[in-house]
Amino acid sequence: MGMTRDDVLAIARKAGVKFIRLQFTDLVGQLKNVAITNEQLPKALDGELMFDGSSIEGFVRIEESDMYLRPDLDTFAVFPWSPQENGVARLMCDVYTPEGEPFAGCPRSQLQKMIALAAKEGYTMNCGPEAEFFMFHTDENGAPTLHTHDQGGYFDLAPTDRGESARRDMVLGLEQMGLEIEASHHEVAPGQHEIDFKYSNALRTADDLSTFRFVVRTIAQRHGLYATFMPKPIAMINGSGMHTHLSLFKNGKNIFYDPSAPDEMSQEMLWFIGGLLKHARGFTAVTNPLVNSYKRLVPGYEAPVYIAWSHRNRSPLVRVPARRGIGTRVELRSPDPSCNPYLAFAVMLRAGLDGILNKIEPPEPINLNIYELSDDEKIDHNIESLPGTLHEAILELDNDMIIREALGEHIYDRFRYGRVKEWLEYRIQVHNWEIEHYLARF
């Protein structure tokens, strides 16, 4: 049983909440909000608050700008760093049109459409993302620098890991916001970290991931640091990924698990993997949406660029972890934490569902270190690569009608427009590397 309108009002009153942030994301996943006072909360809970959507990236034209926010009552949470008096809380919202219809450009609503499509077949998808991030020092004006706060490595601890206290406060803040934290640790690169929270259904996890990024950056700032989910802020070291664990449930049971099948992997699981691999090039523009995303997706830095799958082996795109039973799952290793989680989970779900509905068999698993294979050996194994640039990824998205369906026409058109614009802006820039290599030589 979810939260009711009276529950929210009672909790807000008891917690001394004065301000409520009605939150939603634009197409690129940036969290937006409208702040209201507690006197306006009943009106907001009834979905009566209007905002101007014309200035939000990818939403609507100015002549059709009126939009309504409908809060999801189960997402009510008080910010743990807000004052005890006149506290601040948030509600995640869906965007609706004045006609009372879900807005076609709302990423959260689009994910719910894909969830409903899966539900027609009896399926519920659970997601467990592992979002990595860097923490950097700031300059005298508070702007981020590229100076990391430590030189730690994988699983290091204090005093080498100088982000331990910030990470601890992030965990405490996230728990107070309702996330169940499973682990936190220093990652491979200097100044790089990871905090893992428990998997849940796709919508709840997308909400949690939006909350996660907001809380991490807020707590880092309170420690005099800047947290960034940019995929590759520094060349020649590992970038930040968002390995995402996916499982499918039906009637409360994990249908990926079949104790009588080879490796205890069900036929549905194999088809789901087949769908992910078939549509991997098509959904990469969504799961890796920045020009910078493709600086991470290169061989040599543990990033999965090869379209293959395997048991345990971490070099292919899709890995099957060893755990079985309720924990049987696939791990999609290509996404990065800059993506819009609602759109990313929507395309992952649609790709896997296509695999099941059309019984797409995956190729044989590759239990070799693909990074060490020659080009000829990769050809012999029919191993393709993910798109190498945002431009290439956009072209693949254009040609994948299943992924375009997962986005919907409105989001596809406006998402594509924004990505093409970013690519063209990047193309005409002259970068420092070019100056260093060409100016004095030619």
Tab-separated table of C-alpha atoms in Angstrom:
chain	number	residue	atom	x	y	z
A	1	MET	CA	0.000	0.000	0.000
A	2	GLY	CA	1.507	3.326	-1.042
A	3	MET	CA	1.469	6.689	0.636
A	4	THR	CA	-1.800	8.619	0.677
A	5	ARG	CA	-2.379	12.352	0.411
A	6	ASP	CA	-3.106	12.498	4.162
A	7	ASP	CA	0.099	10.530	4.910
A	8	VAL	CA	2.217	13.079	3.058
A	9	LEU	CA	0.543	16.035	4.761
A	10	ALA	CA	0.933	14.440	8.185
A	11	ILE	CA	4.636	13.588	7.666
A	12	ALA	CA	5.373	17.072	6.350
A	13	ARG	CA	3.633	18.641	9.314
A	14	LYS	CA	5.409	16.410	11.856
A	15	ALA	CA	8.835	17.007	10.242
A	16	GLY	CA	8.373	20.786	10.230
A	17	VAL	CA	8.638	20.999	6.449
A	18	LYS	CA	8.192	24.509	5.096
A	19	PHE	CA	9.406	24.105	1.509
A	20	ILE	CA	8.725	21.293	-0.953
A	21	ARG	CA	10.630	20.838	-4.192
A	22	LEU	CA	8.569	19.307	-6.976
A	23	GLN	CA	11.236	17.546	-9.032
A	24	PHE	CA	11.387	16.139	-12.563
A	25	THR	CA	14.077	15.708	-15.222
A	26	ASP	CA	14.610	17.200	-18.652
A	27	LEU	CA	15.529	14.983	-21.596
A	28	VAL	CA	19.230	14.845	-20.720
A	29	GLY	CA	18.465	13.789	-17.153
A	30	GLN	CA	19.172	17.102	-15.423
A	31	LEU	CA	17.065	17.361	-12.280
A	32	LYS	CA	14.708	20.348	-12.319
A	33	ASN	CA	12.368	21.608	-9.641
A	34	VAL	CA	9.724	24.106	-8.640
A	35	ALA	CA	9.817	25.059	-4.941
A	36	ILE	CA	6.544	25.625	-3.117
A	37	THR	CA	5.637	26.349	0.511
A	38	ASN	CA	3.722	23.960	2.723
A	39	GLU	CA	0.592	26.061	2.288
A	40	GLN	CA	0.582	25.061	-1.404
A	41	LEU	CA	1.250	21.366	-0.742
A	42	PRO	CA	-2.430	20.258	-0.785
A	43	LYS	CA	-2.868	21.898	-4.189
A	44	ALA	CA	0.321	20.223	-5.453
A	45	LEU	CA	-0.821	16.815	-4.199
A	46	ASP	CA	-4.004	17.288	-6.198
A	47	GLY	CA	-1.942	17.942	-9.361
A	48	GLU	CA	-3.129	21.526	-9.673
A	49	LEU	CA	0.240	23.296	-9.918
A	50	MET	CA	1.173	24.579	-13.373
A	51	PHE	CA	4.633	25.480	-14.706
A	52	ASP	CA	6.098	26.833	-17.935
A	53	GLY	CA	7.658	23.963	-19.873
A	54	SER	CA	8.928	26.048	-22.796
A	55	SER	CA	12.327	26.700	-21.214
A	56	ILE	CA	13.035	23.070	-20.287
A	57	GLU	CA	15.332	21.304	-22.742
A	58	GLY	CA	13.387	19.076	-25.105
A	59	PHE	CA	9.943	19.878	-23.747
A	60	VAL	CA	7.636	22.103	-25.826
A	61	ARG	CA	7.426	25.247	-27.931
A	62	ILE	CA	6.524	28.514	-26.233
A	63	GLU	CA	2.999	28.496	-27.655
A	64	GLU	CA	2.245	25.176	-25.908
A	65	SER	CA	4.144	25.765	-22.678
A	66	ASP	CA	1.583	25.151	-19.908
A	67	MET	CA	2.318	21.930	-18.023
A	68	TYR	CA	1.128	20.355	-14.773
A	69	LEU	CA	3.193	18.443	-12.211
A	70	ARG	CA	1.614	15.369	-10.651
A	71	PRO	CA	3.639	14.169	-7.648
A	72	ASP	CA	4.294	10.504	-6.940
A	73	LEU	CA	3.335	10.392	-3.250
A	74	ASP	CA	5.649	7.458	-2.518
A	75	THR	CA	8.677	9.635	-3.343
A	76	PHE	CA	8.116	12.164	-0.531
A	77	ALA	CA	11.365	12.570	1.415
A	78	VAL	CA	12.878	15.246	3.671
A	79	PHE	CA	16.382	16.472	2.833
A	80	PRO	CA	18.577	15.396	5.769
A	81	TRP	CA	20.724	18.548	5.552
A	82	SER	CA	17.756	20.918	5.768
A	83	PRO	CA	17.180	22.853	9.039
A	84	GLN	CA	15.012	21.292	11.748
A	85	GLU	CA	12.733	24.287	11.510
A	86	ASN	CA	11.478	25.287	8.088
A	87	GLY	CA	12.742	22.009	6.612
A	88	VAL	CA	12.874	21.098	2.933
A	89	ALA	CA	11.388	17.996	1.271
A	90	ARG	CA	10.931	16.744	-2.257
A	91	LEU	CA	8.433	14.889	-4.428
A	92	MET	CA	9.261	13.308	-7.792
A	93	CYS	CA	6.678	14.266	-10.393
A	94	ASP	CA	5.228	13.217	-13.709
A	95	VAL	CA	4.505	15.959	-16.233
A	96	TYR	CA	0.963	16.258	-17.601
A	97	THR	CA	-0.687	18.378	-20.268
A	98	PRO	CA	-3.557	20.785	-19.537
A	99	GLU	CA	-5.856	18.135	-21.068
A	100	GLY	CA	-4.915	15.732	-18.259
A	101	GLU	CA	-2.786	13.439	-20.421
A	102	PRO	CA	0.765	12.301	-19.633
A	103	PHE	CA	3.138	14.619	-21.485
A	104	ALA	CA	4.880	12.790	-24.353
A	105	GLY	CA	8.174	14.501	-23.489
A	106	CYS	CA	8.296	13.402	-19.847
A	107	PRO	CA	11.076	10.800	-19.429
A	108	ARG	CA	9.503	9.380	-16.265
A	109	SER	CA	6.178	8.840	-18.016
A	110	GLN	CA	7.919	7.220	-20.989
A	111	LEU	CA	9.620	4.701	-18.717
A	112	GLN	CA	6.218	3.920	-17.208
A	113	LYS	CA	4.906	3.174	-20.713
A	114	MET	CA	7.645	0.593	-21.209
A	115	ILE	CA	6.954	-0.834	-17.748
A	116	ALA	CA	3.279	-1.174	-18.715
A	117	LEU	CA	4.269	-2.880	-21.984
A	118	ALA	CA	6.298	-5.438	-20.031
A	119	ALA	CA	3.491	-5.840	-17.495
A	120	LYS	CA	1.140	-6.930	-20.303
A	121	GLU	CA	3.426	-9.938	-20.692
A	122	GLY	CA	3.531	-10.413	-16.918
A	123	TYR	CA	7.074	-9.063	-16.455
A	124	THR	CA	8.616	-6.642	-13.981
A	125	MET	CA	12.231	-5.529	-14.460
A	126	ASN	CA	14.517	-4.827	-11.526
A	127	CYS	CA	17.601	-2.638	-11.951
A	128	GLY	CA	20.738	-2.239	-9.870
A	129	PRO	CA	23.097	0.474	-11.193
A	130	GLU	CA	26.669	0.994	-9.982
A	131	ALA	CA	27.341	4.675	-10.640
A	132	GLU	CA	30.959	5.794	-10.371
A	133	PHE	CA	32.001	9.406	-9.850
A	134	PHE	CA	35.054	11.600	-9.301
A	135	MET	CA	35.626	14.145	-6.564
A	136	PHE	CA	37.839	17.152	-7.354
A	137	HIS	CA	39.064	20.194	-5.484
A	138	THR	CA	37.450	23.530	-6.265
A	139	ASP	CA	39.187	26.846	-6.911
A	140	GLU	CA	38.865	30.054	-4.869
A	141	ASN	CA	35.561	30.791	-6.631
A	142	GLY	CA	34.105	27.358	-5.940
A	143	ALA	CA	34.448	26.206	-9.553
A	144	PRO	CA	35.601	22.599	-10.107
A	145	THR	CA	39.208	21.880	-11.041
A	146	LEU	CA	40.793	18.670	-12.336
A	147	HIS	CA	42.916	18.294	-9.199
A	148	THR	CA	41.844	15.113	-7.474
A	149	HIS	CA	41.613	15.033	-3.717
A	150	ASP	CA	43.677	11.831	-3.396
A	151	GLN	CA	45.901	9.366	-5.243
A	152	GLY	CA	44.048	6.304	-4.036
A	153	GLY	CA	43.235	3.165	-6.008
A	154	TYR	CA	40.751	0.312	-5.963
A	155	PHE	CA	39.457	-0.488	-2.449
A	156	ASP	CA	42.079	1.724	-0.800
A	157	LEU	CA	41.318	3.097	2.649
A	158	ALA	CA	42.307	6.122	4.709
A	159	PRO	CA	44.701	7.851	4.839
A	160	THR	CA	45.300	7.055	1.128
A	161	ASP	CA	41.568	7.355	0.459
A	162	ARG	CA	40.964	10.970	1.433
A	163	GLY	CA	37.338	10.859	0.350
A	164	GLU	CA	36.280	8.443	3.070
A	165	SER	CA	34.598	11.003	5.320
A	166	ALA	CA	32.702	12.608	2.402
A	167	ARG	CA	31.606	9.175	1.201
A	168	ARG	CA	30.437	8.258	4.710
A	169	ASP	CA	28.270	11.393	4.888
A	170	MET	CA	26.895	10.610	1.429
A	171	VAL	CA	25.861	7.137	2.589
A	172	LEU	CA	24.167	8.555	5.681
A	173	GLY	CA	22.348	11.176	3.626
A	174	LEU	CA	21.214	8.648	1.036
A	175	GLU	CA	19.898	6.310	3.737
A	176	GLN	CA	17.937	9.164	5.272
A	177	MET	CA	16.437	9.794	1.834
A	178	GLY	CA	15.183	6.201	1.759
A	179	LEU	CA	17.903	4.409	-0.247
A	180	GLU	CA	19.283	1.117	1.050
A	181	ILE	CA	23.066	1.316	0.631
A	182	GLU	CA	24.863	-1.984	0.071
A	183	ALA	CA	28.514	-0.892	-0.250
A	184	SER	CA	30.818	2.068	-0.860
A	185	HIS	CA	34.485	2.143	-1.804
A	186	HIS	CA	37.304	3.924	-3.597
A	187	GLU	CA	37.458	3.060	-7.290
A	188	VAL	CA	40.429	2.377	-9.594
A	189	ALA	CA	41.369	5.944	-10.570
A	190	PRO	CA	42.641	8.666	-8.222
A	191	GLY	CA	39.720	10.578	-6.742
A	192	GLN	CA	37.192	8.080	-8.106
A	193	HIS	CA	34.468	6.492	-5.969
A	194	GLU	CA	31.467	4.192	-6.043
A	195	ILE	CA	28.416	3.842	-3.785
A	196	ASP	CA	26.048	0.956	-4.505
A	197	PHE	CA	22.394	0.964	-3.474
A	198	LYS	CA	19.984	-1.959	-3.495
A	199	TYR	CA	18.184	-2.877	-6.702
A	200	SER	CA	14.477	-2.215	-7.113
A	201	ASN	CA	11.906	-1.965	-9.881
A	202	ALA	CA	12.912	0.208	-12.830
A	203	LEU	CA	10.854	3.277	-11.864
A	204	ARG	CA	11.941	3.301	-8.231
A	205	THR	CA	15.572	2.780	-9.265
A	206	ALA	CA	15.442	5.656	-11.763
A	207	ASP	CA	14.050	7.900	-9.017
A	208	ASP	CA	16.758	6.657	-6.648
A	209	LEU	CA	19.502	7.301	-9.191
A	210	SER	CA	18.311	10.877	-9.736
A	211	THR	CA	18.300	11.314	-5.951
A	212	PHE	CA	21.713	9.656	-5.672
A	213	ARG	CA	23.400	12.069	-8.075
A	214	PHE	CA	21.813	15.063	-6.347
A	215	VAL	CA	22.789	13.940	-2.827
A	216	VAL	CA	26.353	12.991	-3.802
A	217	ARG	CA	27.021	16.391	-5.362
A	218	THR	CA	25.395	18.257	-2.473
A	219	ILE	CA	27.387	16.415	0.225
A	220	ALA	CA	30.644	16.756	-1.748
A	221	GLN	CA	30.109	20.517	-1.880
A	222	ARG	CA	29.719	20.566	1.910
A	223	HIS	CA	33.163	18.943	2.134
A	224	GLY	CA	34.697	21.573	-0.145
A	225	LEU	CA	34.825	19.136	-3.072
A	226	TYR	CA	33.077	18.850	-6.419
A	227	ALA	CA	31.540	15.507	-7.415
A	228	THR	CA	31.089	14.882	-11.122
A	229	PHE	CA	29.442	12.065	-13.072
A	230	MET	CA	31.192	13.139	-16.276
A	231	PRO	CA	32.260	9.859	-17.930
A	232	LYS	CA	35.896	10.761	-18.713
A	233	PRO	CA	37.131	13.945	-17.009
A	234	ILE	CA	40.838	13.013	-17.249
A	235	ALA	CA	42.574	11.371	-20.191
A	236	MET	CA	44.694	8.230	-19.837
A	237	ILE	CA	42.962	6.941	-16.684
A	238	ASN	CA	39.767	4.957	-16.168
A	239	GLY	CA	36.498	6.769	-16.757
A	240	SER	CA	33.294	6.489	-14.744
A	241	GLY	CA	30.808	3.844	-15.796
A	242	MET	CA	27.400	2.751	-14.580
A	243	HIS	CA	27.320	-1.024	-14.814
A	244	THR	CA	23.633	-1.928	-14.569
A	245	HIS	CA	22.336	-5.234	-13.236
A	246	LEU	CA	19.016	-6.346	-14.744
A	247	SER	CA	16.628	-9.128	-13.769
A	248	LEU	CA	13.096	-9.993	-14.816
A	249	PHE	CA	10.382	-11.191	-12.449
A	250	LYS	CA	7.042	-12.866	-13.157
A	251	ASN	CA	4.511	-13.712	-10.441
A	252	GLY	CA	7.128	-12.814	-7.851
A	253	LYS	CA	9.765	-15.193	-9.219
A	254	ASN	CA	13.017	-14.413	-11.016
A	255	ILE	CA	12.392	-15.908	-14.442
A	256	PHE	CA	16.084	-15.699	-15.341
A	257	TYR	CA	16.719	-18.595	-12.960
A	258	ASP	CA	16.076	-22.143	-14.126
A	259	PRO	CA	17.803	-24.804	-11.976
A	260	SER	CA	17.230	-27.441	-14.674
A	261	ALA	CA	18.869	-25.439	-17.498
A	262	PRO	CA	22.566	-25.313	-18.443
A	263	ASP	CA	24.328	-22.905	-16.081
A	264	GLU	CA	20.872	-22.498	-14.433
A	265	MET	CA	20.069	-19.748	-16.973
A	266	SER	CA	16.515	-19.814	-18.330
A	267	GLN	CA	15.623	-19.553	-21.995
A	268	GLU	CA	13.999	-16.175	-21.263
A	269	MET	CA	17.299	-14.960	-19.862
A	270	LEU	CA	19.146	-16.007	-23.009
A	271	TRP	CA	16.563	-14.270	-25.205
A	272	PHE	CA	16.805	-11.138	-23.033
A	273	ILE	CA	20.584	-11.145	-23.558
A	274	GLY	CA	19.975	-11.632	-27.277
A	275	GLY	CA	17.786	-8.517	-27.310
A	276	LEU	CA	20.363	-6.447	-25.445
A	277	LEU	CA	23.101	-7.455	-27.875
A	278	LYS	CA	20.937	-6.924	-30.966
A	279	HIS	CA	19.983	-3.388	-29.927
A	280	ALA	CA	23.221	-2.380	-28.175
A	281	ARG	CA	24.401	-0.115	-30.977
A	282	GLY	CA	20.925	1.411	-31.221
A	283	PHE	CA	20.559	2.315	-27.553
A	284	THR	CA	24.124	3.528	-26.961
A	285	ALA	CA	23.200	7.146	-27.776
A	286	VAL	CA	20.773	6.961	-24.843
A	287	THR	CA	22.941	5.097	-22.322
A	288	ASN	CA	26.043	7.094	-23.329
A	289	PRO	CA	24.644	10.466	-24.413
A	290	LEU	CA	27.634	12.834	-24.339
A	291	VAL	CA	30.504	13.534	-26.711
A	292	ASN	CA	32.667	12.757	-23.683
A	293	SER	CA	31.015	9.349	-23.199
A	294	TYR	CA	33.014	7.995	-26.141
A	295	LYS	CA	36.311	9.025	-24.573
A	296	ARG	CA	35.509	6.357	-21.972
A	297	LEU	CA	34.361	3.727	-24.475
A	298	VAL	CA	37.829	2.878	-25.771
A	299	PRO	CA	39.889	-0.297	-25.292
A	300	GLY	CA	42.434	-0.422	-22.513
A	301	TYR	CA	40.592	1.210	-19.599
A	302	GLU	CA	38.227	-1.588	-18.536
A	303	ALA	CA	35.364	-0.098	-20.580
A	304	PRO	CA	33.237	-2.664	-22.466
A	305	VAL	CA	33.291	-1.764	-26.146
A	306	TYR	CA	32.745	-5.230	-27.644
A	307	ILE	CA	29.247	-6.589	-28.311
A	308	ALA	CA	29.453	-10.024	-26.749
A	309	TRP	CA	28.453	-11.771	-23.534
A	310	SER	CA	30.055	-14.136	-21.105
A	311	HIS	CA	29.900	-15.789	-17.721
A	312	ARG	CA	31.905	-13.741	-15.194
A	313	ASN	CA	34.348	-12.470	-17.831
A	314	ARG	CA	34.430	-8.655	-17.549
A	315	SER	CA	35.651	-7.779	-21.045
A	316	PRO	CA	32.366	-8.237	-23.004
A	317	LEU	CA	29.393	-5.879	-23.030
A	318	VAL	CA	27.132	-8.231	-21.071
A	319	ARG	CA	28.289	-10.314	-18.127
A	320	VAL	CA	26.396	-12.935	-16.140
A	321	PRO	CA	27.480	-12.781	-12.477
A	322	ALA	CA	27.928	-16.065	-10.631
A	323	ARG	CA	25.026	-15.747	-8.202
A	324	ARG	CA	21.948	-17.866	-8.879
A	325	GLY	CA	18.456	-18.172	-7.429
A	326	ILE	CA	16.696	-14.875	-6.803
A	327	GLY	CA	19.959	-13.055	-7.595
A	328	THR	CA	20.292	-14.381	-11.168
A	329	ARG	CA	20.842	-11.375	-13.409
A	330	VAL	CA	22.656	-9.875	-16.360
A	331	GLU	CA	25.080	-6.989	-16.061
A	332	LEU	CA	25.095	-4.443	-18.879
A	333	ARG	CA	28.478	-2.755	-18.597
A	334	SER	CA	28.388	0.028	-21.183
A	335	PRO	CA	26.129	2.746	-19.660
A	336	ASP	CA	27.703	5.735	-17.961
A	337	PRO	CA	26.289	7.854	-15.124
A	338	SER	CA	25.638	10.927	-17.287
A	339	CYS	CA	22.594	9.250	-18.872
A	340	ASN	CA	18.975	10.041	-18.142
A	341	PRO	CA	18.073	7.019	-15.961
A	342	TYR	CA	14.419	6.984	-17.036
A	343	LEU	CA	15.282	6.822	-20.720
A	344	ALA	CA	18.209	4.446	-20.167
A	345	PHE	CA	16.082	1.914	-18.279
A	346	ALA	CA	13.295	2.311	-20.847
A	347	VAL	CA	15.551	1.306	-23.752
A	348	MET	CA	17.193	-1.519	-21.785
A	349	LEU	CA	13.776	-2.953	-20.910
A	350	ARG	CA	12.464	-2.607	-24.473
A	351	ALA	CA	15.577	-4.215	-25.959
A	352	GLY	CA	15.405	-7.198	-23.611
A	353	LEU	CA	11.663	-7.529	-24.082
A	354	ASP	CA	12.148	-7.605	-27.854
A	355	GLY	CA	14.586	-10.447	-27.328
A	356	ILE	CA	11.982	-12.438	-25.407
A	357	LEU	CA	8.997	-11.675	-27.636
A	358	ASN	CA	10.925	-12.505	-30.811
A	359	LYS	CA	13.034	-15.289	-29.274
A	360	ILE	CA	16.346	-13.715	-30.258
A	361	GLU	CA	19.073	-16.233	-29.526
A	362	PRO	CA	22.369	-14.715	-28.381
A	363	PRO	CA	25.624	-15.858	-29.962
A	364	GLU	CA	27.863	-18.268	-28.098
A	365	PRO	CA	29.430	-16.728	-24.973
A	366	ILE	CA	32.971	-15.414	-25.320
A	367	ASN	CA	34.962	-16.674	-22.363
A	368	LEU	CA	38.196	-15.054	-23.513
A	369	ASN	CA	39.754	-11.693	-22.708
A	370	ILE	CA	38.474	-9.812	-25.747
A	371	TYR	CA	40.913	-6.963	-25.088
A	372	GLU	CA	43.755	-9.348	-25.982
A	373	LEU	CA	42.221	-10.679	-29.212
A	374	SER	CA	43.554	-9.485	-32.542
A	375	ASP	CA	41.250	-7.817	-35.069
A	376	ASP	CA	41.211	-11.018	-37.119
A	377	GLU	CA	40.292	-13.075	-34.048
A	378	LYS	CA	37.428	-10.698	-33.233
A	379	ILE	CA	36.188	-11.089	-36.817
A	380	ASP	CA	36.415	-14.868	-36.500
A	381	HIS	CA	34.216	-14.664	-33.355
A	382	ASN	CA	31.785	-12.199	-35.034
A	383	ILE	CA	32.444	-9.612	-32.330
A	384	GLU	CA	31.274	-6.130	-33.253
A	385	SER	CA	32.047	-2.919	-31.374
A	386	LEU	CA	29.853	-0.212	-29.910
A	387	PRO	CA	29.715	3.117	-31.771
A	388	GLY	CA	32.972	5.022	-31.479
A	389	THR	CA	31.523	8.528	-31.443
A	390	LEU	CA	28.289	10.250	-30.499
A	391	HIS	CA	27.663	10.899	-34.204
A	392	GLU	CA	27.935	7.200	-35.015
A	393	ALA	CA	25.652	6.371	-32.086
A	394	ILE	CA	23.003	8.818	-33.332
A	395	LEU	CA	23.011	7.136	-36.751
A	396	GLU	CA	22.554	3.750	-35.096
A	397	LEU	CA	19.650	5.119	-33.041
A	398	ASP	CA	18.044	6.407	-36.246
A	399	ASN	CA	18.083	2.885	-37.685
A	400	ASP	CA	16.715	1.052	-34.626
A	401	MET	CA	12.910	1.292	-34.663
A	402	ILE	CA	12.513	-0.691	-31.436
A	403	ILE	CA	14.647	1.769	-29.471
A	404	ARG	CA	12.922	4.714	-31.130
A	405	GLU	CA	9.614	3.193	-30.030
A	406	ALA	CA	10.955	2.945	-26.480
A	407	LEU	CA	11.641	6.689	-26.522
A	408	GLY	CA	8.456	7.715	-28.294
A	409	GLU	CA	8.365	10.073	-31.260
A	410	HIS	CA	8.460	13.302	-29.230
A	411	ILE	CA	11.436	12.318	-27.087
A	412	TYR	CA	13.280	10.723	-30.009
A	413	ASP	CA	12.974	13.882	-32.134
A	414	ARG	CA	14.042	16.288	-29.414
A	415	PHE	CA	16.662	14.028	-27.892
A	416	ARG	CA	18.194	13.522	-31.327
A	417	TYR	CA	18.136	17.256	-32.029
A	418	GLY	CA	20.035	17.979	-28.812
A	419	ARG	CA	22.630	15.257	-29.395
A	420	VAL	CA	23.250	16.349	-32.995
A	421	LYS	CA	23.618	19.955	-31.833
A	422	GLU	CA	26.186	18.903	-29.236
A	423	TRP	CA	28.133	16.856	-31.811
A	424	LEU	CA	28.219	19.715	-34.322
A	425	GLU	CA	29.391	22.175	-31.653
A	426	TYR	CA	32.154	19.758	-30.668
A	427	ARG	CA	33.248	19.216	-34.283
A	428	ILE	CA	33.964	22.896	-34.945
A	429	GLN	CA	36.073	23.395	-31.813
A	430	VAL	CA	39.873	23.484	-32.013
A	431	HIS	CA	41.206	21.476	-29.084
A	432	ASN	CA	44.439	21.800	-27.113
A	433	TRP	CA	45.706	18.496	-28.497
A	434	GLU	CA	45.505	19.909	-32.045
A	435	ILE	CA	47.351	23.081	-31.061
A	436	GLU	CA	50.090	21.093	-29.326
A	437	HIS	CA	50.554	18.698	-32.244
A	438	TYR	CA	50.067	20.895	-35.298
A	439	LEU	CA	50.611	24.602	-34.646
A	440	ALA	CA	54.420	24.561	-34.659
A	441	ARG	CA	54.758	21.787	-37.255
A	442	PHE	CA	52.613	22.960	-40.147
